[in-house]
Each structure stands twice: as C-alpha cells, then as structure tokens.
mmCIF file of C-alpha atoms and ligand atoms in Angstrom:
data_model
loop_
_atom_site.group_PDB
_atom_site.id
_atom_site.type_symbol
_atom_site.label_atom_id
_atom_site.label_comp_id
_atom_site.label_asym_id
_atom_site.label_seq_id
_atom_site.Cartn_x
_atom_site.Cartn_y
_atom_site.Cartn_z
ATOM 1 C CA MET P 1 25.256 48.812 46.516
ATOM 2 C CA ILE P 2 21.991 50.588 45.652
ATOM 3 C CA PRO P 3 20.583 49.125 42.434
ATOM 4 C CA ARG P 4 19.646 51.557 39.694
ATOM 5 C CA LYS P 5 16.051 50.468 39.654
ATOM 6 C CA GLU P 6 15.656 51.339 43.311
ATOM 7 C CA ILE P 7 17.136 54.801 42.706
ATOM 8 C CA LEU P 8 14.897 55.339 39.697
ATOM 9 C CA SER P 9 11.810 54.201 41.582
ATOM 10 C CA ARG P 10 12.182 57.319 43.770
ATOM 11 C CA VAL P 11 12.408 59.676 40.809
ATOM 12 C CA LYS P 12 9.501 61.862 39.755
ATOM 13 C CA ARG P 13 11.013 65.169 38.656
ATOM 14 C CA VAL P 14 13.968 65.046 36.263
ATOM 15 C CA VAL P 15 16.296 67.676 34.853
ATOM 16 C CA ILE P 16 17.517 66.561 31.425
ATOM 17 C CA LYS P 17 20.576 68.440 30.188
ATOM 18 C CA VAL P 18 21.065 68.315 26.435
ATOM 19 C CA GLY P 19 24.440 69.341 25.022
ATOM 20 C CA SER P 20 25.120 71.096 21.700
ATOM 21 C CA SER P 21 27.071 68.072 20.492
ATOM 22 C CA VAL P 22 23.890 65.979 20.822
ATOM 23 C CA LEU P 23 21.581 68.483 19.109
ATOM 24 C CA THR P 24 23.929 68.904 16.155
ATOM 25 C CA ALA P 25 24.830 65.183 16.041
ATOM 26 C CA GLY P 26 28.439 66.328 15.782
ATOM 27 C CA GLY P 27 27.712 68.433 12.667
ATOM 28 C CA ASP P 28 27.562 72.197 12.413
ATOM 29 C CA ASN P 29 23.819 72.753 12.601
ATOM 30 C CA LEU P 30 20.839 71.640 14.679
ATOM 31 C CA LYS P 31 19.464 68.291 13.445
ATOM 32 C CA GLU P 32 15.699 68.092 13.394
ATOM 33 C CA GLY P 33 15.756 64.305 13.739
ATOM 34 C CA VAL P 34 17.446 64.622 17.136
ATOM 35 C CA PHE P 35 14.680 66.942 18.361
ATOM 36 C CA ARG P 36 12.059 64.496 17.094
ATOM 37 C CA ASP P 37 13.637 61.617 19.044
ATOM 38 C CA LEU P 38 13.971 63.732 22.165
ATOM 39 C CA ALA P 39 10.369 64.873 21.964
ATOM 40 C CA LYS P 40 9.160 61.305 21.511
ATOM 41 C CA SER P 41 11.167 59.887 24.436
ATOM 42 C CA ILE P 42 10.353 62.766 26.777
ATOM 43 C CA SER P 43 6.652 62.671 25.891
ATOM 44 C CA ILE P 44 6.584 58.983 26.847
ATOM 45 C CA LEU P 45 8.112 59.880 30.217
ATOM 46 C CA LYS P 46 5.553 62.631 30.705
ATOM 47 C CA GLU P 47 2.738 60.192 30.013
ATOM 48 C CA GLU P 48 4.236 57.827 32.584
ATOM 49 C CA GLY P 49 3.906 60.628 35.160
ATOM 50 C CA TYR P 50 7.428 62.088 35.242
ATOM 51 C CA GLU P 51 7.900 65.855 35.416
ATOM 52 C CA ILE P 52 10.593 67.043 33.034
ATOM 53 C CA VAL P 53 12.712 70.172 32.942
ATOM 54 C CA ILE P 54 15.119 70.500 30.019
ATOM 55 C CA VAL P 55 18.355 72.481 30.187
ATOM 56 C CA SER P 56 19.359 72.887 26.577
ATOM 57 C CA SER P 57 22.470 74.228 24.893
ATOM 58 C CA GLY P 58 22.600 74.756 21.156
ATOM 59 C CA ALA P 59 21.786 78.460 20.741
ATOM 60 C CA ILE P 60 25.302 79.410 19.692
ATOM 61 C CA ALA P 61 25.627 76.333 17.489
ATOM 62 C CA ALA P 62 22.326 77.197 15.798
ATOM 63 C CA GLY P 63 23.193 80.820 15.094
ATOM 64 C CA ARG P 64 26.887 80.931 14.340
ATOM 65 C CA LYS P 65 26.639 79.959 10.658
ATOM 66 C CA ASN P 66 24.656 83.115 9.977
ATOM 67 C CA LEU P 67 27.295 85.368 11.444
ATOM 68 C CA SER P 68 29.953 86.049 8.879
ATOM 69 C CA CYS P 69 32.160 87.489 11.629
ATOM 70 C CA PHE P 70 32.026 84.215 13.601
ATOM 71 C CA VAL P 71 35.632 83.192 12.992
ATOM 72 C CA LYS P 72 38.195 81.906 15.422
ATOM 73 C CA PRO P 73 39.196 83.141 17.931
ATOM 74 C CA VAL P 74 35.567 83.833 18.740
ATOM 75 C CA SER P 75 34.877 86.762 21.052
ATOM 76 C CA ILE P 76 32.159 86.771 23.706
ATOM 77 C CA PRO P 77 30.065 89.401 21.813
ATOM 78 C CA GLN P 78 30.198 87.175 18.711
ATOM 79 C CA LYS P 79 28.968 84.193 20.708
ATOM 80 C CA GLN P 80 26.255 86.374 22.225
ATOM 81 C CA ALA P 81 25.177 87.542 18.795
ATOM 82 C CA ALA P 82 25.118 83.938 17.554
ATOM 83 C CA ALA P 83 23.041 82.921 20.588
ATOM 84 C CA ALA P 84 20.570 85.747 19.884
ATOM 85 C CA ILE P 85 20.028 84.295 16.408
ATOM 86 C CA GLY P 86 20.094 80.660 17.489
ATOM 87 C CA GLN P 87 17.945 80.687 20.641
ATOM 88 C CA ALA P 88 14.749 81.283 18.641
ATOM 89 C CA ARG P 89 15.654 78.438 16.266
ATOM 90 C CA LEU P 90 16.382 76.166 19.177
ATOM 91 C CA MET P 91 12.956 76.814 20.660
ATOM 92 C CA TRP P 92 11.273 76.590 17.265
ATOM 93 C CA ASN P 93 12.654 73.059 16.892
ATOM 94 C CA TYR P 94 11.600 71.994 20.382
ATOM 95 C CA GLU P 95 8.166 73.527 20.115
ATOM 96 C CA GLY P 96 7.456 72.021 16.708
ATOM 97 C CA CYS P 97 8.530 68.522 17.727
ATOM 98 C CA PHE P 98 6.824 68.511 21.125
ATOM 99 C CA ASN P 99 3.593 69.837 19.589
ATOM 100 C CA LYS P 100 3.306 66.613 17.610
ATOM 101 C CA TYR P 101 2.940 64.827 20.956
ATOM 102 C CA ARG P 102 0.602 67.517 22.308
ATOM 103 C CA GLN P 103 3.202 68.684 24.790
ATOM 104 C CA MET P 104 3.531 72.347 25.612
ATOM 105 C CA THR P 105 7.001 73.850 26.089
ATOM 106 C CA ALA P 106 8.156 77.143 27.622
ATOM 107 C CA GLN P 107 11.405 79.062 27.310
ATOM 108 C CA VAL P 108 13.176 80.230 30.488
ATOM 109 C CA LEU P 109 16.474 82.104 30.125
ATOM 110 C CA LEU P 110 18.587 82.545 33.239
ATOM 111 C CA THR P 111 21.818 84.255 34.220
ATOM 112 C CA GLN P 112 24.102 83.608 37.169
ATOM 113 C CA ASP P 113 23.106 87.045 38.385
ATOM 114 C CA ASP P 114 19.426 85.996 38.496
ATOM 115 C CA LEU P 115 20.123 82.925 40.597
ATOM 116 C CA SER P 116 22.514 84.684 42.990
ATOM 117 C CA ASN P 117 19.739 87.074 43.952
ATOM 118 C CA ARG P 118 17.602 85.157 46.448
ATOM 119 C CA GLN P 119 14.431 86.981 45.421
ATOM 120 C CA LYS P 120 14.936 86.353 41.704
ATOM 121 C CA PHE P 121 15.883 82.757 42.504
ATOM 122 C CA LEU P 122 12.576 82.284 44.308
ATOM 123 C CA ASN P 123 10.684 84.032 41.493
ATOM 124 C CA ALA P 124 12.244 81.740 38.897
ATOM 125 C CA ARG P 125 11.411 78.781 41.142
ATOM 126 C CA ASN P 126 7.765 79.827 41.388
ATOM 127 C CA THR P 127 7.514 80.262 37.623
ATOM 128 C CA LEU P 128 9.024 76.827 37.024
ATOM 129 C CA PHE P 129 6.778 75.172 39.615
ATOM 130 C CA THR P 130 3.745 76.789 37.977
ATOM 131 C CA LEU P 131 4.805 75.530 34.545
ATOM 132 C CA LEU P 132 5.331 72.000 35.916
ATOM 133 C CA HIS P 133 2.017 72.142 37.742
ATOM 134 C CA CYS P 134 0.325 72.992 34.426
ATOM 135 C CA GLY P 135 2.058 70.097 32.674
ATOM 136 C CA VAL P 136 4.366 72.314 30.605
ATOM 137 C CA ILE P 137 7.994 71.354 29.842
ATOM 138 C CA PRO P 138 10.290 74.270 30.741
ATOM 139 C CA ILE P 139 13.310 74.552 28.452
ATOM 140 C CA ILE P 140 16.073 76.493 30.148
ATOM 141 C CA ASN P 141 19.224 78.011 28.691
ATOM 142 C CA GLU P 142 21.666 80.621 29.855
ATOM 143 C CA ASN P 143 20.604 84.086 28.714
ATOM 144 C CA ASP P 144 23.779 84.253 26.639
ATOM 145 C CA SER P 145 23.077 87.551 24.895
ATOM 146 C CA VAL P 146 23.040 89.637 28.056
ATOM 147 C CA VAL P 147 25.702 88.110 30.279
ATOM 148 C CA VAL P 148 29.230 89.367 30.698
ATOM 149 C CA ASP P 149 32.174 87.261 31.777
ATOM 150 C CA GLU P 150 31.867 87.599 35.552
ATOM 151 C CA ILE P 151 28.222 86.662 35.676
ATOM 152 C CA MET P 152 28.371 83.734 33.272
ATOM 153 C CA PHE P 153 27.632 80.236 34.445
ATOM 154 C CA GLY P 154 30.432 79.257 32.086
ATOM 155 C CA ASP P 155 28.653 76.242 30.743
ATOM 156 C CA ASN P 156 25.273 74.592 30.864
ATOM 157 C CA ASP P 157 26.577 71.696 32.969
ATOM 158 C CA ILE P 158 26.877 74.045 35.947
ATOM 159 C CA LEU P 159 23.531 75.592 35.065
ATOM 160 C CA SER P 160 21.886 72.142 35.051
ATOM 161 C CA ALA P 161 23.262 71.386 38.537
ATOM 162 C CA LEU P 162 21.849 74.675 39.832
ATOM 163 C CA VAL P 163 18.519 74.055 38.119
ATOM 164 C CA THR P 164 18.328 70.658 39.833
ATOM 165 C CA ASN P 165 18.274 72.537 43.129
ATOM 166 C CA LEU P 166 16.094 75.340 41.765
ATOM 167 C CA VAL P 167 13.266 72.938 40.852
ATOM 168 C CA ASP P 168 13.908 70.358 43.580
ATOM 169 C CA ALA P 169 14.491 67.580 41.048
ATOM 170 C CA ASP P 170 15.142 63.942 41.977
ATOM 171 C CA LEU P 171 17.578 63.177 39.147
ATOM 172 C CA LEU P 172 19.928 64.977 36.776
ATOM 173 C CA LEU P 173 20.259 63.215 33.418
ATOM 174 C CA VAL P 174 23.072 64.551 31.246
ATOM 175 C CA LEU P 175 22.954 63.763 27.530
ATOM 176 C CA THR P 176 26.341 64.138 25.897
ATOM 177 C CA ASP P 177 28.399 62.709 23.041
ATOM 178 C CA ARG P 178 30.193 60.104 25.193
ATOM 179 C CA ASP P 179 28.866 56.904 26.729
ATOM 180 C CA GLY P 180 29.763 58.218 30.189
ATOM 181 C CA LEU P 181 32.927 58.384 32.282
ATOM 182 C CA PHE P 182 35.727 56.051 31.202
ATOM 183 C CA GLU P 183 38.702 54.583 33.035
ATOM 184 C CA LYS P 184 40.933 55.923 30.270
ATOM 185 C CA ASP P 185 40.405 58.430 27.478
ATOM 186 C CA PRO P 186 38.282 56.454 24.991
ATOM 187 C CA GLU P 187 39.556 58.598 22.077
ATOM 188 C CA ARG P 188 43.075 57.364 22.657
ATOM 189 C CA TYR P 189 42.482 53.899 24.077
ATOM 190 C CA LYS P 190 40.003 51.788 22.178
ATOM 191 C CA ASN P 191 39.807 49.264 25.050
ATOM 192 C CA ALA P 192 38.935 51.944 27.630
ATOM 193 C CA ALA P 193 36.275 50.591 30.014
ATOM 194 C CA LEU P 194 33.140 52.558 30.893
ATOM 195 C CA ILE P 195 32.648 53.223 34.604
ATOM 196 C CA LYS P 196 29.050 52.285 35.327
ATOM 197 C CA LEU P 197 28.870 53.475 38.909
ATOM 198 C CA VAL P 198 30.640 56.211 40.853
ATOM 199 C CA GLU P 199 29.819 55.927 44.532
ATOM 200 C CA GLU P 200 31.717 59.040 45.548
ATOM 201 C CA ILE P 201 33.220 61.783 43.427
ATOM 202 C CA ASN P 202 36.770 62.426 44.580
ATOM 203 C CA SER P 203 40.012 63.762 43.103
ATOM 204 C CA GLU P 204 40.530 60.420 41.324
ATOM 205 C CA THR P 205 37.160 60.782 39.537
ATOM 206 C CA GLU P 206 38.037 64.333 38.550
ATOM 207 C CA LYS P 207 41.386 63.185 37.179
ATOM 208 C CA LEU P 208 39.629 60.620 34.997
ATOM 209 C CA ALA P 209 37.280 63.284 33.672
ATOM 210 C CA LYS P 210 40.073 65.694 32.720
ATOM 211 C CA GLY P 211 41.347 65.719 29.205
ATOM 212 C CA SER P 212 38.261 64.423 27.430
ATOM 213 C CA THR P 213 36.524 67.402 25.863
ATOM 214 C CA GLY P 214 33.589 67.318 23.464
ATOM 215 C CA LYS P 215 34.016 69.310 20.250
ATOM 216 C CA LEU P 216 31.065 71.694 20.501
ATOM 217 C CA GLY P 217 30.041 71.952 24.124
ATOM 218 C CA THR P 218 32.030 74.266 26.344
ATOM 219 C CA GLY P 219 32.355 71.971 29.321
ATOM 220 C CA GLY P 220 33.795 68.548 28.486
ATOM 221 C CA MET P 221 33.573 65.580 30.863
ATOM 222 C CA LEU P 222 35.192 67.441 33.775
ATOM 223 C CA SER P 223 32.421 70.010 33.978
ATOM 224 C CA LYS P 224 29.845 67.192 33.796
ATOM 225 C CA VAL P 225 31.517 65.444 36.704
ATOM 226 C CA ASN P 226 31.612 68.767 38.563
ATOM 227 C CA ALA P 227 27.885 69.140 37.960
ATOM 228 C CA ALA P 228 27.362 65.585 39.262
ATOM 229 C CA LYS P 229 29.425 66.495 42.341
ATOM 230 C CA LYS P 230 27.230 69.494 43.052
ATOM 231 C CA THR P 231 24.004 67.529 42.672
ATOM 232 C CA SER P 232 25.386 64.732 44.847
ATOM 233 C CA ILE P 233 25.935 67.307 47.622
ATOM 234 C CA PHE P 234 22.278 68.241 47.218
ATOM 235 C CA GLY P 235 21.434 64.556 47.735
ATOM 236 C CA ILE P 236 20.525 63.917 44.086
ATOM 237 C CA PRO P 237 21.941 61.262 41.724
ATOM 238 C CA THR P 238 23.249 62.067 38.235
ATOM 239 C CA ILE P 239 23.381 59.829 35.181
ATOM 240 C CA ILE P 240 25.591 60.733 32.219
ATOM 241 C CA VAL P 241 24.705 58.949 28.972
ATOM 242 C CA ASN P 242 25.363 59.161 25.272
ATOM 243 C CA GLY P 243 22.518 61.317 23.966
ATOM 244 C CA ARG P 244 23.389 60.461 20.384
ATOM 245 C CA LYS P 245 22.137 56.917 20.858
ATOM 246 C CA LYS P 246 18.526 56.512 19.832
ATOM 247 C CA GLY P 247 16.088 55.648 22.608
ATOM 248 C CA ILE P 248 18.734 56.152 25.312
ATOM 249 C CA ILE P 249 16.400 58.147 27.594
ATOM 250 C CA ASN P 250 13.864 55.347 27.761
ATOM 251 C CA LYS P 251 16.636 52.824 28.397
ATOM 252 C CA VAL P 252 17.666 54.882 31.422
ATOM 253 C CA PHE P 253 14.154 54.825 32.827
ATOM 254 C CA THR P 254 13.625 51.121 32.317
ATOM 255 C CA GLY P 255 16.679 50.656 34.530
ATOM 256 C CA GLU P 256 19.154 49.513 31.852
ATOM 257 C CA ASP P 257 22.752 49.780 32.912
ATOM 258 C CA VAL P 258 23.641 52.521 30.408
ATOM 259 C CA GLY P 259 26.044 55.404 31.009
ATOM 260 C CA THR P 260 27.587 56.330 34.350
ATOM 261 C CA LEU P 261 25.512 56.673 37.499
ATOM 262 C CA PHE P 262 26.855 58.986 40.210
ATOM 263 C CA LEU P 263 25.353 58.271 43.605
ATOM 264 C CA PRO P 264 24.285 61.143 45.854
ATOM 265 C CA LYS P 265 25.824 61.867 49.230
ATOM 266 C CA LYS P 266 23.821 60.464 52.118
ATOM 267 C CA SER P 267 23.534 63.746 53.968
ATOM 268 C CA LYS P 268 21.501 66.140 51.867
ATOM 269 C CA LEU P 269 22.242 69.842 51.999
ATOM 270 C CA SER P 270 19.188 72.071 52.509
ATOM 271 C CA SER P 271 18.062 74.009 49.450
ATOM 272 C CA ARG P 272 19.046 77.329 51.040
ATOM 273 C CA LYS P 273 22.540 76.120 51.999
ATOM 274 C CA TYR P 274 23.007 74.724 48.501
ATOM 275 C CA TRP P 275 21.998 78.103 47.130
ATOM 276 C CA ILE P 276 24.542 79.826 49.390
ATOM 277 C CA ALA P 277 27.335 77.485 48.352
ATOM 278 C CA PHE P 278 26.813 77.381 44.600
ATOM 279 C CA ASN P 279 24.744 80.302 43.369
ATOM 280 C CA LEU P 280 26.775 83.108 44.894
ATOM 281 C CA LYS P 281 30.252 84.197 43.874
ATOM 282 C CA PRO P 282 32.760 84.324 46.755
ATOM 283 C CA LYS P 283 33.984 87.864 47.427
ATOM 284 C CA GLY P 284 36.756 87.022 49.878
ATOM 285 C CA VAL P 285 38.748 84.395 51.735
ATOM 286 C CA LEU P 286 38.996 83.940 55.506
ATOM 287 C CA THR P 287 41.862 81.885 56.875
ATOM 288 C CA VAL P 288 40.809 79.990 59.984
ATOM 289 C CA ASP P 289 42.891 78.220 62.643
ATOM 290 C CA ASP P 290 42.748 74.448 63.213
ATOM 291 C CA GLY P 291 40.568 74.637 66.332
ATOM 292 C CA ALA P 292 37.907 76.714 64.602
ATOM 293 C CA LYS P 293 38.034 74.484 61.521
ATOM 294 C CA LYS P 294 37.463 71.413 63.676
ATOM 295 C CA ALA P 295 34.522 73.061 65.466
ATOM 296 C CA ILE P 296 32.929 73.974 62.117
ATOM 297 C CA VAL P 297 33.549 70.720 60.249
ATOM 298 C CA GLU P 298 33.054 68.205 63.060
ATOM 299 C CA ARG P 299 30.563 69.948 65.312
ATOM 300 C CA GLY P 300 28.668 72.230 62.948
ATOM 301 C CA LYS P 301 29.612 75.375 64.875
ATOM 302 C CA SER P 302 29.647 79.002 63.726
ATOM 303 C CA LEU P 303 32.839 80.831 62.793
ATOM 304 C CA LEU P 304 33.888 83.105 65.655
ATOM 305 C CA SER P 305 36.397 85.933 65.511
ATOM 306 C CA SER P 306 38.724 84.087 67.905
ATOM 307 C CA GLY P 307 39.458 81.523 65.165
ATOM 308 C CA LEU P 308 40.269 84.082 62.446
ATOM 309 C CA VAL P 309 43.835 84.211 61.165
ATOM 310 C CA GLU P 310 43.554 86.335 58.033
ATOM 311 C CA ALA P 311 40.982 88.014 55.742
ATOM 312 C CA LYS P 312 41.426 88.808 52.050
ATOM 313 C CA GLY P 313 39.155 90.290 49.402
ATOM 314 C CA ILE P 314 36.623 93.085 49.356
ATOM 315 C CA PHE P 315 33.362 92.062 50.939
ATOM 316 C CA GLU P 316 30.428 93.612 52.727
ATOM 317 C CA PHE P 317 27.953 92.321 55.296
ATOM 318 C CA GLY P 318 26.017 89.381 53.768
ATOM 319 C CA ASP P 319 28.553 88.548 51.035
ATOM 320 C CA LEU P 320 29.771 85.012 50.388
ATOM 321 C CA VAL P 321 33.312 84.224 51.547
ATOM 322 C CA LYS P 322 35.413 81.071 51.459
ATOM 323 C CA CYS P 323 36.856 79.630 54.647
ATOM 324 C CA VAL P 324 40.285 78.054 54.185
ATOM 325 C CA ASP P 325 42.572 76.374 56.705
ATOM 326 C CA THR P 326 46.148 77.467 57.394
ATOM 327 C CA GLU P 327 47.295 75.291 54.457
ATOM 328 C CA GLY P 328 45.009 77.262 52.138
ATOM 329 C CA LEU P 329 42.523 74.412 51.641
ATOM 330 C CA GLU P 330 38.891 75.447 51.371
ATOM 331 C CA PHE P 331 36.618 73.569 53.780
ATOM 332 C CA ALA P 332 33.554 75.811 54.055
ATOM 333 C CA ARG P 333 31.875 78.910 52.668
ATOM 334 C CA GLY P 334 29.258 81.190 54.112
ATOM 335 C CA LEU P 335 27.658 84.605 54.438
ATOM 336 C CA VAL P 336 29.858 86.950 56.441
ATOM 337 C CA ASN P 337 28.442 89.296 59.069
ATOM 338 C CA TYR P 338 31.091 92.030 58.828
ATOM 339 C CA LYS P 339 32.872 93.905 56.017
ATOM 340 C CA THR P 340 36.560 93.301 55.176
ATOM 341 C CA GLU P 341 38.093 96.149 57.235
ATOM 342 C CA ASP P 342 36.131 95.051 60.285
ATOM 343 C CA VAL P 343 36.903 91.355 59.937
ATOM 344 C CA ILE P 344 40.608 92.263 59.787
ATOM 345 C CA LYS P 345 40.232 94.138 63.092
ATOM 346 C CA LEU P 346 38.474 91.147 64.665
ATOM 347 C CA LYS P 347 41.261 88.615 64.002
ATOM 348 C CA GLY P 348 41.825 86.430 67.065
ATOM 349 C CA ILE P 349 39.671 88.482 69.436
ATOM 350 C CA HIS P 350 36.909 87.202 71.713
ATOM 351 C CA SER P 351 33.291 87.825 70.621
ATOM 352 C CA ARG P 352 32.576 89.822 73.782
ATOM 353 C CA ASP P 353 35.148 92.422 72.610
ATOM 354 C CA ILE P 354 33.615 93.016 69.152
ATOM 355 C CA GLU P 355 31.693 96.127 70.194
ATOM 356 C CA LYS P 356 34.707 97.592 72.015
ATOM 357 C CA ILE P 357 36.861 97.199 68.898
ATOM 358 C CA LEU P 358 34.404 98.178 66.163
ATOM 359 C CA GLY P 359 32.172 100.553 68.108
ATOM 360 C CA TYR P 360 29.162 98.467 67.060
ATOM 361 C CA LYS P 361 28.142 94.823 66.964
ATOM 362 C CA TYR P 362 25.778 93.055 64.554
ATOM 363 C CA TYR P 363 26.328 89.485 65.692
ATOM 364 C CA ASP P 364 28.578 87.400 67.940
ATOM 365 C CA GLU P 365 29.519 85.224 64.973
ATOM 366 C CA VAL P 366 31.609 86.223 61.966
ATOM 367 C CA ILE P 367 29.614 83.595 60.055
ATOM 368 C CA HIS P 368 26.594 82.052 61.718
ATOM 369 C CA ARG P 369 26.293 78.279 61.338
ATOM 370 C CA ASP P 370 22.914 78.669 59.594
ATOM 371 C CA ASP P 371 24.748 80.581 56.868
ATOM 372 C CA LEU P 372 27.829 78.325 56.810
ATOM 373 C CA VAL P 373 28.227 75.340 54.470
ATOM 374 C CA VAL P 374 30.938 72.744 54.950
ATOM 375 C CA ILE P 375 32.252 71.823 51.552
ATOM 376 C CA GLU P 376 35.346 70.409 49.895
ATOM 377 C CA GLY P 377 37.433 72.861 47.863
ATOM 378 C CA GLU P 378 35.699 74.063 44.719
HETATM 379 N N1 LIG E 1 24.353 78.446 26.335
HETATM 380 C C1 LIG E 1 25.171 77.956 25.251
HETATM 381 C C2 LIG E 1 24.325 77.741 24.012
HETATM 382 O O1 LIG E 1 23.116 77.659 24.098
HETATM 383 C C3 LIG E 1 25.819 76.623 25.580
HETATM 384 C C4 LIG E 1 26.796 76.576 26.683
HETATM 385 C C5 LIG E 1 27.340 75.140 26.811
HETATM 386 O O2 LIG E 1 27.547 74.474 25.793
HETATM 387 O O3 LIG E 1 27.561 74.702 27.917
HETATM 388 O O4 LIG E 1 24.861 77.618 22.942
#
C-alpha cells in the first residue's frame, strides 16, 4: 500500500474544489469566516511552495436570496440570474480574505463548450499557467449565466476533474460537508465507518456513493466519486475531506489520515487522450464485434471498418463517438474519421474497399488508435 505521505511528497500543484455547502456552512448565505479560514490555510500552502488552483461553487447560493422569483422548482434561468448576482460576491469574499495574506486571486469562468474546443482549452491552459507562474491563485467556476443545458458541466465536481487535467495538477482535493466516503450512509447509520483508502474505483465504490446527497451542492457523493474516477484515469490521486472542519487542509498536507484517499491508476492517460474522453460530448455510438474489441482493448489497435456492427447517432468527421460491444457495454471512445451515413456503409467491409464504396477515402481506420481511448462505461 502506498502511504499518504509518499503520495503527498510528489505533489506540487493542487486543485482544491470547494462546495457551496462548505462556503455557506450549511446556512443560506456565504460565511465570511469560512473564506478567512480557507485563505489562511491556502496561503500557508503557497508559502510552502505549493501551487493552488481553486474550483469554487457558491455563486448561486450567494445570489439566490436577492431574487424574489427564486422559489422551488427553480428554473435554469433563475439559477443563472442568481449566479450573475452571486459570482461577484463570491470573488469579493475570496479577494478580500486572500489580500490579508498578500495573495493575489484571479477569476476564471469556464463552460463545457470552452473546454471541448481544443483551441479554447489550450488558451485557458496558457492563461492558467501564466497566473500560476506569476504566483496568482486562479479561482474557477462554471460560467453559469451563459450556459444552456446541453453545454453544462452539470456540477463543479466534474469541472474540478477536468481542471485537474487542464492545469496538469498532481492532486485533486475536494472539500465537502462529509468526512469522506462511508461504508454506509452516515445520515442513517450512526456507526457507519469512514473508508480511508480506495485503491480502485469500481461499481461497488459507486454504489456506496449513491444516495448520500449534500443539501446545497448539485452533485452529492456520487459525483465526487465520479470526479475521483476521472482523475484516477489521468494518473492523479483525489482526497475528499470535510471542508467544514477547521484546519482540515493543513491536516491533509501534513499527511494526517483524514477523509478518503482515492489512488490513481498506474497507467496514466495522456493529456490529449483525457481531453478526448472527458471534455467532448459523444455524438454517436458504434457497435463493434468481439474481435475488434479485443484488438482495441488488449493490443491498443485502431478501429477498422471490418469490426463495425452498427452505427447510431448523427456525427461528422472528427466528432467523438462511443464504442460499445455487442452487449451494449461501452469500452472505448474516440474521434471518428467518417460521418454517420458513411460509417453505416462501411459496416463489416475491408479497409481496402473504403474508396470503392464511398468514392473517397480519408483514412484506413474508422477511429485511429491515437484518437481512441479505452475506458470503462461512463
Ligand atoms: N456553479 C454553481 C455555483 O457557483 C455550483 C455548481 C455545483 O454546486 O456543483 O453556484
């Protein structure tokens, strides 16, 4: 077993995700005292040489009281309006508290759309690297006021996992209102034991995470575990701790056994492949026969037309598609080299016949292995 201290000794750049339930201390407004504690702990880390990127929720929580129309059920435009009010307050709190420790902060608002565009992704990356290089603490949130349903991250847990890749961080630290992942729901079972270490996130882990949802945040424990799963695929560990406990951040970095540590997978996905797998939205599904699946999963091969069984969805050249086996289980995803109508025509045929059938040929492969990521069902 890899001891925590050894893992932490390799950490320099950290993404700290702060949930709304932490910033409001369970109440219905941002609590300045929480910001003060965060600023103090994070400033200590900065002085010790760590680079910190914060992914912070709390905009909606900070703005909703001022919207008289913010009543349940809350619509997306109402949340967006609340976020437009609250985001400035959120930053005002961070800036004020960090200033006391002579730390500069910067606001970066992102949408799923921004990160799914490779050029914008790289631009955001360059901005963040420049901020870190200048010793500034970037504070990232979803650009809630401009997103519509299809291009929403959904919650900041997913965003924090993507940011971990975006800035090439060494650790994702999630601050929430629970002590970590429990064997049983701690709300219902007082004797529920905290799981200190998760070596591999599997369906059992996901089952444990289901059902325990924080009051204010959108994600609950399941989306935190999903974020940890994504970062583990990128070769990065995640620690989930109770951000409402004073001094918890510094306890993490002195190697205390707090919260739940999720170990990374041994084989690290390249940054570009991670981007392909998690920043883009799949536009279609290709069903693949067993032989082709084996070649892809076990031997890292490309997907050829001879292994295609079925194609669904509406996609164009370069779009992301899922690859599923004949049982419907997703095992890979990648950038497809032909549009839907053409992929349908190519089912089961040999690559040398592509030109004869389509009248043109871009590539021999339907998905080239450089653009193909083997992954368990998402
Ligand atoms: N972006 C939202 C906010 O700032 C939070 C989403 C979440 O809680 O995951 O209020």
